[in-house]
Amino acid sequence: MSYFIAITGKGGTGKTTIAALIVKQLIERGCSPVLAVDADPNNCLDSALGVEVKQTLGRAREETRELASAGMASGVSKMQLLEMKIAECLVEADDFDLITMGRPEGPGCYCYANNVLKEVIAKISSQYPYAVLDNEAGLENLSRRIIQKADLLVFVADPSRQGLTTVKRLQELAQEMKIQYRSLAVIVNRLPSGDLQRPMDELLNATGADWVIGLPENGELAELGRNDNGVWPISSSNPVVSQLDRLLTDAGITGRSRGVCP
Ligand SMILES: Nc1ncnc2c1ncn2[C@@H]1O[C@H](COP(=O)(O)OP(=O)(O)O)[C@@H](O)[C@H]1O
Ligand SMILES: [Mg+2]
């Protein structure tokens, strides 16, 4: 069984950057291979990880549907065809693999394929000690039960009043949808300097989170977001990296080198 870290929050709050940095820190702790799952239809995790995605699960599902309905799948079961298409979606790097969900199902929901997708993701992810999911804000990928639960659920928000309200709504939504998680971390990202403590106590009370973490506005991260190499060149002394690393320790992920990678 993998340890699932699912990251969600409104667009532009920094969730893809944080997902990529968590992948990086897991690798540094010796927890590779890590499975990165881009579950945001507006996929960007590939560029944050410095790799290129050629095929998405959404497109694989559509192509399978088209081939099957055109009768081009003779001799191969629909399941085998879909599995072959899904295999094309996995981008393999040295210490991590990336799979990209792409567009969610359209109006004519292809439930059979969604069920297969769910099975295949479960099968693929069971081969990795850790999976990191970059989700869309609405928790739909979690609620569609493609991924049923997270060991560590992370909400990312901007420090505006509206951003903080969104976190409270996400937490209510997670409860309504009965999303299971072992621990919850709330990250308030891009805090102006000198303003690190303000929203923390309020969010801690409102969400019952295990951790509320403020990450500063950081010039190095903003700069890295403008190039194509992903988060890899970031310096290990970067304060955002240190805080995310501490979160992994607090969540009990101490790393294979110390013998405790589940
Ligand atoms: N703490 C930070 N300081 C400065 N820039 C940041 C920080 N976190 C994220 N960014 C930048 O903000 C932009 C949006 O981040 P991104 O991770 O793509 O957000 P999301 O996935 O939530 O849409 C990116 O250009 C990224 O480099
Ligand atoms: Mg994103």
XYZ file of C-alpha atoms and ligand atoms in Angstrom:
290
model
C 0.000 0.000 0.000
C 1.252 3.464 -0.875
C 1.253 6.381 1.487
C -0.956 8.962 -0.270
C -0.351 12.685 0.033
C -3.171 14.641 -1.656
C -2.811 18.371 -2.220
C -5.740 20.598 -3.056
C -6.688 24.274 -3.098
C -7.786 27.017 -5.444
C -5.895 27.595 -8.694
C -2.862 29.824 -8.369
C -2.313 29.209 -4.649
C 0.855 27.162 -5.207
C -0.400 23.587 -4.948
C 1.517 22.293 -7.984
C 4.724 23.903 -6.713
C 4.162 22.382 -3.273
C 3.338 18.954 -4.765
C 6.572 19.042 -6.792
C 8.617 20.133 -3.762
C 7.113 17.304 -1.697
C 8.060 14.811 -4.441
C 11.587 16.229 -4.328
C 11.858 16.025 -0.534
C 10.508 12.454 -0.487
C 13.182 11.469 -2.999
C 15.849 13.170 -0.855
C 14.641 11.119 2.091
C 15.263 7.949 0.088
C 11.559 7.222 -0.454
C 11.829 6.720 -4.209
C 10.320 5.726 -6.517
C 7.579 8.266 -5.896
C 4.405 8.257 -7.977
C 3.292 11.778 -8.855
C -0.345 12.028 -9.973
C -1.540 15.157 -11.712
C -5.252 15.073 -10.962
C -5.897 18.704 -11.896
C -7.546 18.933 -15.356
C -5.481 22.070 -15.802
C -2.342 19.944 -15.612
C 1.005 21.600 -14.780
C 2.763 19.108 -12.517
C 4.843 17.907 -15.471
C 6.545 21.272 -15.908
C 6.992 21.701 -12.131
C 8.795 18.334 -12.217
C 10.696 19.231 -15.381
C 9.221 16.434 -17.543
C 6.852 16.389 -20.482
C 3.514 14.600 -20.622
C 2.454 13.149 -23.959
C -0.708 11.279 -23.023
C -3.328 11.745 -20.302
C -5.686 9.191 -18.775
C -8.672 11.253 -19.941
C -7.467 11.091 -23.536
C -6.589 7.379 -23.216
C -10.141 6.722 -22.039
C -11.615 8.656 -24.993
C -9.351 6.947 -27.529
C -10.273 3.536 -26.152
C -13.929 4.408 -26.418
C -13.502 5.520 -30.033
C -11.492 2.429 -31.010
C -13.935 0.083 -29.299
C -16.993 1.694 -30.881
C -15.337 1.620 -34.339
C -14.865 -2.132 -33.858
C -11.081 -1.824 -33.939
C -10.510 -3.767 -30.800
C -11.066 -7.256 -32.223
C -8.865 -9.869 -30.620
C -8.150 -7.559 -27.704
C -10.589 -7.028 -24.871
C -11.655 -3.473 -24.078
C -9.934 -3.866 -20.730
C -6.627 -4.871 -22.387
C -6.932 -2.013 -24.851
C -7.468 0.474 -22.057
C -4.602 -0.971 -20.040
C -2.307 -0.596 -23.052
C -3.412 3.004 -23.530
C -2.955 3.729 -19.838
C 0.600 2.365 -19.928
C 1.376 5.115 -22.474
C 0.409 7.711 -19.866
C 3.194 6.938 -17.410
C 6.198 9.274 -17.691
C 9.215 7.583 -16.148
C 12.004 9.647 -14.592
C 14.933 8.527 -12.422
C 13.327 8.644 -8.992
C 9.684 9.285 -9.777
C 7.002 8.469 -12.320
C 4.223 10.830 -13.310
C 0.704 10.005 -14.401
C -1.666 12.721 -15.617
C -5.443 12.419 -15.353
C -6.356 15.127 -17.888
C -9.934 16.053 -18.573
C -12.592 14.513 -16.343
C -15.360 12.514 -18.004
C -17.703 14.528 -20.216
C -21.503 14.542 -20.269
C -21.665 10.987 -21.646
C -19.839 9.484 -18.694
C -17.982 6.332 -19.665
C -18.455 4.584 -16.363
C -16.905 1.306 -17.440
C -13.661 3.088 -18.305
C -13.753 5.071 -15.077
C -13.990 1.880 -13.102
C -11.069 0.429 -15.023
C -9.160 3.657 -14.470
C -9.747 3.343 -10.759
C -8.553 -0.250 -10.746
C -5.493 0.572 -12.802
C -4.530 3.532 -10.622
C -4.893 1.340 -7.550
C -2.723 -1.314 -9.219
C -0.079 1.171 -10.395
C 0.094 3.084 -7.137
C 0.471 -0.065 -5.048
C 3.908 -0.436 -6.637
C 5.179 2.797 -5.083
C 5.857 3.495 -1.412
C 4.601 7.072 -1.860
C 2.086 8.778 -4.131
C 1.680 12.553 -4.306
C -1.502 13.903 -5.880
C -1.920 17.404 -7.213
C -5.702 17.842 -7.159
C -8.169 20.370 -8.413
C -9.942 22.556 -5.860
C -13.322 20.859 -5.911
C -12.042 17.571 -4.479
C -13.729 15.928 -7.454
C -11.023 13.415 -8.164
C -11.209 12.362 -4.560
C -15.003 12.452 -4.518
C -15.303 10.530 -7.774
C -13.623 7.837 -5.742
C -10.828 7.409 -8.224
C -8.678 7.972 -5.205
C -10.660 7.116 -2.128
C -8.563 8.357 0.700
C -5.397 10.174 1.617
C -2.946 9.532 4.421
C -2.034 13.205 4.437
C -4.498 15.721 3.010
C -3.025 19.173 2.323
C -5.109 22.290 1.689
C -3.259 25.209 0.126
C -4.618 28.757 0.341
C -3.502 32.289 -0.340
C -3.436 34.608 2.666
C -6.456 36.720 1.604
C -9.664 36.645 3.632
C -11.333 34.841 0.704
C -8.482 32.326 0.561
C -8.961 31.457 4.202
C -12.732 31.095 3.729
C -12.038 28.648 0.895
C -10.018 26.457 3.262
C -12.928 26.248 5.670
C -15.252 25.334 2.794
C -12.855 22.649 1.577
C -12.776 21.131 5.009
C -16.597 21.056 5.170
C -16.691 19.545 1.687
C -14.224 16.840 2.670
C -16.479 15.938 5.582
C -19.664 15.986 3.497
C -18.053 13.761 0.888
C -16.738 11.488 3.606
C -13.205 11.773 2.285
C -11.010 9.795 4.594
C -7.686 11.152 5.743
C -5.308 10.325 8.554
C -3.960 13.838 8.974
C -4.719 17.280 7.626
C -2.244 20.075 6.944
C -3.330 23.574 5.949
C -0.728 25.650 4.130
C -1.152 29.398 3.777
C 1.203 30.188 0.943
C 2.908 33.385 -0.182
C 2.569 35.238 3.096
C 4.103 38.695 2.992
C 7.154 38.894 5.262
C 6.374 39.766 8.854
C 2.845 38.391 8.572
C 3.502 34.733 9.256
C 1.408 34.184 12.366
C -1.819 36.065 11.681
C -4.188 33.496 10.124
C -2.789 30.391 11.793
C -4.706 30.174 15.051
C -7.994 30.935 13.331
C -7.480 28.174 10.769
C -6.319 25.710 13.371
C -9.583 26.214 15.250
C -11.836 26.326 12.196
C -10.503 23.230 10.431
C -9.226 21.014 13.220
C -6.058 20.612 11.124
C -3.098 18.792 12.582
C -0.795 21.499 11.229
C -1.295 25.007 9.890
C 1.821 26.207 8.142
C 2.627 29.635 6.753
C 4.986 29.708 3.777
C 6.573 33.014 2.832
C 6.496 34.744 -0.513
C 9.781 33.515 -1.926
C 11.758 35.063 -4.749
C 13.622 31.869 -5.674
C 10.338 29.942 -6.132
C 8.796 32.736 -8.173
C 11.890 32.691 -10.396
C 11.839 28.884 -10.780
C 8.186 29.104 -11.844
C 9.349 31.098 -14.847
C 11.727 28.466 -16.269
C 11.328 24.925 -17.623
C 13.553 22.928 -15.281
C 10.997 22.491 -12.565
C 11.743 22.784 -8.865
C 14.952 20.711 -8.919
C 17.500 23.565 -8.814
C 16.011 25.065 -5.605
C 18.542 25.512 -2.809
C 18.206 23.169 0.151
C 18.337 26.128 2.533
C 15.246 27.686 0.954
C 12.775 28.402 3.818
C 9.828 26.902 1.874
C 11.766 23.658 1.381
C 12.720 23.542 5.083
C 9.110 23.995 6.201
C 7.765 21.332 3.840
C 10.520 18.999 4.954
C 9.514 19.563 8.573
C 5.906 18.732 7.661
C 7.046 15.360 6.283
C 8.911 14.662 9.511
C 5.898 15.717 11.606
C 3.696 13.422 9.521
C 5.973 10.533 10.486
C 7.813 10.184 7.170
C 11.370 9.856 8.335
C 12.864 8.277 5.256
C 14.316 4.990 4.154
C 17.849 5.971 5.144
C 16.599 5.958 8.700
C 14.644 2.796 8.051
C 11.098 4.101 8.321
C 9.765 4.384 4.779
C 6.480 2.472 4.827
N 5.842 30.685 -1.827
C 5.922 31.149 -3.079
N 6.635 32.298 -3.336
C 6.697 32.803 -4.580
N 6.112 32.255 -5.661
C 5.395 31.126 -5.470
C 5.267 30.515 -4.185
N 4.493 29.409 -4.316
C 4.169 29.341 -5.625
N 4.687 30.354 -6.320
C 4.518 30.661 -7.756
O 3.136 30.900 -7.970
C 2.741 30.473 -9.257
C 1.512 29.584 -9.140
O 1.878 28.409 -8.449
P 1.281 26.989 -8.822
O 2.017 26.003 -7.979
O 1.263 26.761 -10.290
O -0.218 27.156 -8.298
P -1.482 26.187 -8.487
O -0.986 24.816 -8.798
O -2.197 26.247 -7.188
O -2.291 26.772 -9.606
C 3.935 29.767 -9.857
O 4.543 30.649 -10.767
C 4.871 29.509 -8.677
O 6.220 29.551 -9.051
Mg -1.558 23.594 -10.449
